[in-house]
Coordinates of C-alpha atoms in Angstrom, one line a residue:
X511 CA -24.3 9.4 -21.5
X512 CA -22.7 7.2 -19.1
X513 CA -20.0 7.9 -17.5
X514 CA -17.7 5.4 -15.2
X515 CA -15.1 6.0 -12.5
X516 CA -11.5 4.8 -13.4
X517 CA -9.8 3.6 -10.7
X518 CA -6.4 5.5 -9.3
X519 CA -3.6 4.1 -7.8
X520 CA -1.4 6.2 -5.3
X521 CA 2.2 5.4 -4.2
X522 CA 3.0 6.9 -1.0
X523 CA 6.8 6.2 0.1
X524 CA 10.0 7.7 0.8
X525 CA 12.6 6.6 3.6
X526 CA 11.6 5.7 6.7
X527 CA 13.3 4.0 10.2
X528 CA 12.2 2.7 13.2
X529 CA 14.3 3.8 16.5
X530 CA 14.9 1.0 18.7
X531 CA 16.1 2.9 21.4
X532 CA 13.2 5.1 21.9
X533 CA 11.1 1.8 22.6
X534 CA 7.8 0.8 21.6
X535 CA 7.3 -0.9 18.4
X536 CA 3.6 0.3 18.2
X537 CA 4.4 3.8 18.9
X538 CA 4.4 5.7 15.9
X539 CA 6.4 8.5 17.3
X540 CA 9.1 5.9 17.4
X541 CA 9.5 6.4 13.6
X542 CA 11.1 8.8 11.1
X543 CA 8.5 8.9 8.1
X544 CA 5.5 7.1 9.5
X545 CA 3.3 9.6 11.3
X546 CA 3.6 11.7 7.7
X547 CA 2.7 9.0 5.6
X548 CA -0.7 7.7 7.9
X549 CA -1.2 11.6 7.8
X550 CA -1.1 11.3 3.7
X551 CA -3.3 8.9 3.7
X552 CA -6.0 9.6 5.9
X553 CA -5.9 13.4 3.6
X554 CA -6.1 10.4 0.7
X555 CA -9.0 8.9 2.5
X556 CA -11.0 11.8 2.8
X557 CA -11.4 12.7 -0.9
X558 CA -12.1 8.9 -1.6
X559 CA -13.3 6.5 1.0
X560 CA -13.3 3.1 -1.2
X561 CA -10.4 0.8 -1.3
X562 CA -11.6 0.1 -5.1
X563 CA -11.6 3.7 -6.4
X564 CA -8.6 4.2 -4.9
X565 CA -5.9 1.7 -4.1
X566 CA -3.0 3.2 -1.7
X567 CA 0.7 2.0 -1.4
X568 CA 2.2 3.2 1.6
X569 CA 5.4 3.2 3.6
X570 CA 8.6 2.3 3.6
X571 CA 11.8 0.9 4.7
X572 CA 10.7 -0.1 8.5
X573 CA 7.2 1.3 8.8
X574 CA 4.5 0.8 11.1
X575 CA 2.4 -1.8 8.8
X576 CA -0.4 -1.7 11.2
X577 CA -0.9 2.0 11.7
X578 CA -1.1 2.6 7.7
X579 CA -3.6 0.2 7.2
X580 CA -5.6 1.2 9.7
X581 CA -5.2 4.9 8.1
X582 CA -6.7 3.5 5.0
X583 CA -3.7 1.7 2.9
X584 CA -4.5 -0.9 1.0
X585 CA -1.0 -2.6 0.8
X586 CA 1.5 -1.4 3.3
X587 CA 5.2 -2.1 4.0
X588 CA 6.7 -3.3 6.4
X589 CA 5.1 -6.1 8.7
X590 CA 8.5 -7.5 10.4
X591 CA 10.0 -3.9 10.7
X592 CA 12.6 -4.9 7.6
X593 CA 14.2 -2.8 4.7
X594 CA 12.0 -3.1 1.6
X595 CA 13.7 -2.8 -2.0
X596 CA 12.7 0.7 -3.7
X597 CA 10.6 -1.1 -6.0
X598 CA 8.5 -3.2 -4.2
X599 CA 5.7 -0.7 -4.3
X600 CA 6.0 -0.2 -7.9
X601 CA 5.9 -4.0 -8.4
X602 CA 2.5 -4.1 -6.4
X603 CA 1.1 -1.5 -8.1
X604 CA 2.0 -2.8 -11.7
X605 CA 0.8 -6.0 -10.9
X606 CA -2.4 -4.5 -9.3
X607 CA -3.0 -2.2 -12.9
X608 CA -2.7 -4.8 -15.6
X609 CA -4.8 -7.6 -13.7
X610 CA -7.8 -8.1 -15.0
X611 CA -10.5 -6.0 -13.0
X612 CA -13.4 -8.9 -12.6
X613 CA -10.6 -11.3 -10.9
X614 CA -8.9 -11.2 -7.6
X615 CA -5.1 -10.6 -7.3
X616 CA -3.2 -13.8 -6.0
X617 CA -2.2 -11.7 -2.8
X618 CA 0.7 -14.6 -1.4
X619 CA 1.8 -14.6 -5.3
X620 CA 1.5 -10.7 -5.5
X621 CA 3.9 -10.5 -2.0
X622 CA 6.2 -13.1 -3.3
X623 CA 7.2 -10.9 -6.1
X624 CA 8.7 -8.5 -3.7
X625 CA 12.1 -8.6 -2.6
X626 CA 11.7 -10.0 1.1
X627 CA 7.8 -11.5 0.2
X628 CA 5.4 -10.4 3.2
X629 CA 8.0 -9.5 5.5
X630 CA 8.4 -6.3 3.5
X631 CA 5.0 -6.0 2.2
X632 CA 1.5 -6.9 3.4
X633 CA -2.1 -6.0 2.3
X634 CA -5.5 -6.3 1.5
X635 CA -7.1 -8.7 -0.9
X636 CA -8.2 -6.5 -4.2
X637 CA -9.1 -7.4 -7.8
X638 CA -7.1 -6.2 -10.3
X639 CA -8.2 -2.6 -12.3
X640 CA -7.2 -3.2 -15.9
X641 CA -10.8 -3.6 -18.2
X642 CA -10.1 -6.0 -20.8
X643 CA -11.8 -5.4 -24.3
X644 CA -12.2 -7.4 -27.6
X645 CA -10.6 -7.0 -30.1
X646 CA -7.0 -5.0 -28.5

């Protein structure tokens, strides 16, 4: 018998804020919600290490982009610092789970379908996880 992996797909979000007055833009303690959410995924991380096995959505409105992909994410908001719309993870993951899983996801298409495009959103080029069959 032969068994296969299905692929997962986590969302990791909530609110989030960067502080301008405490400073640095690269200083994660200079956010609400970040430090928790590279802390969720690292934990993620740790029970599965692939970025195929397991693709991870992180952050949220004004997150540190750079310190959740570096923690594992594979998509990420929020490379300019802006609010993303509440769905904007969902979108990426939806998109992500019905494209066929032999052909790469359109990334620039992917983050256009968000609601501020990659100034919201950024990440990693994936394929897509659906398995397609004949007949459906």
């Amino acid at each position: 018998m032969l068994l296969e992996y299905q692929p997962d797909i986590v969302i990791i979000t909530g609110h989030d804020a960067y502080y301008k007055k405490k400073g640095d833009i690269h200083n994660i303690r200079n956010y609400k919600n970040t430090e928790n959410f590279v802390k969720a995924v690292k934990e993620a991380r740790r029970f599965e290490k692939s970025h195929e096995k397991l693709v991870i959505i992180a952050g949220a409105c004004q997150s540190n982009y750079e310190e959740l992909i570096k923690a594992g994410a594979n998509f990420a908001s929020s490379p300019k610092r802006v609010n993303i719309h509440a769905l904007d993870p969902a979108i990426i993951a939806s998109t992500i789970a019905m494209s066929e899983r032999n052909k790469p996801i359109d990334l620039v298409g992917l983050l256009d379908k968000t609601k501020y495009g990659k100034d919201g959103m950024g990440g990693l080029m994936c394929n897509g996880l659906m398995y397609v069959g004949y007949p459906r």
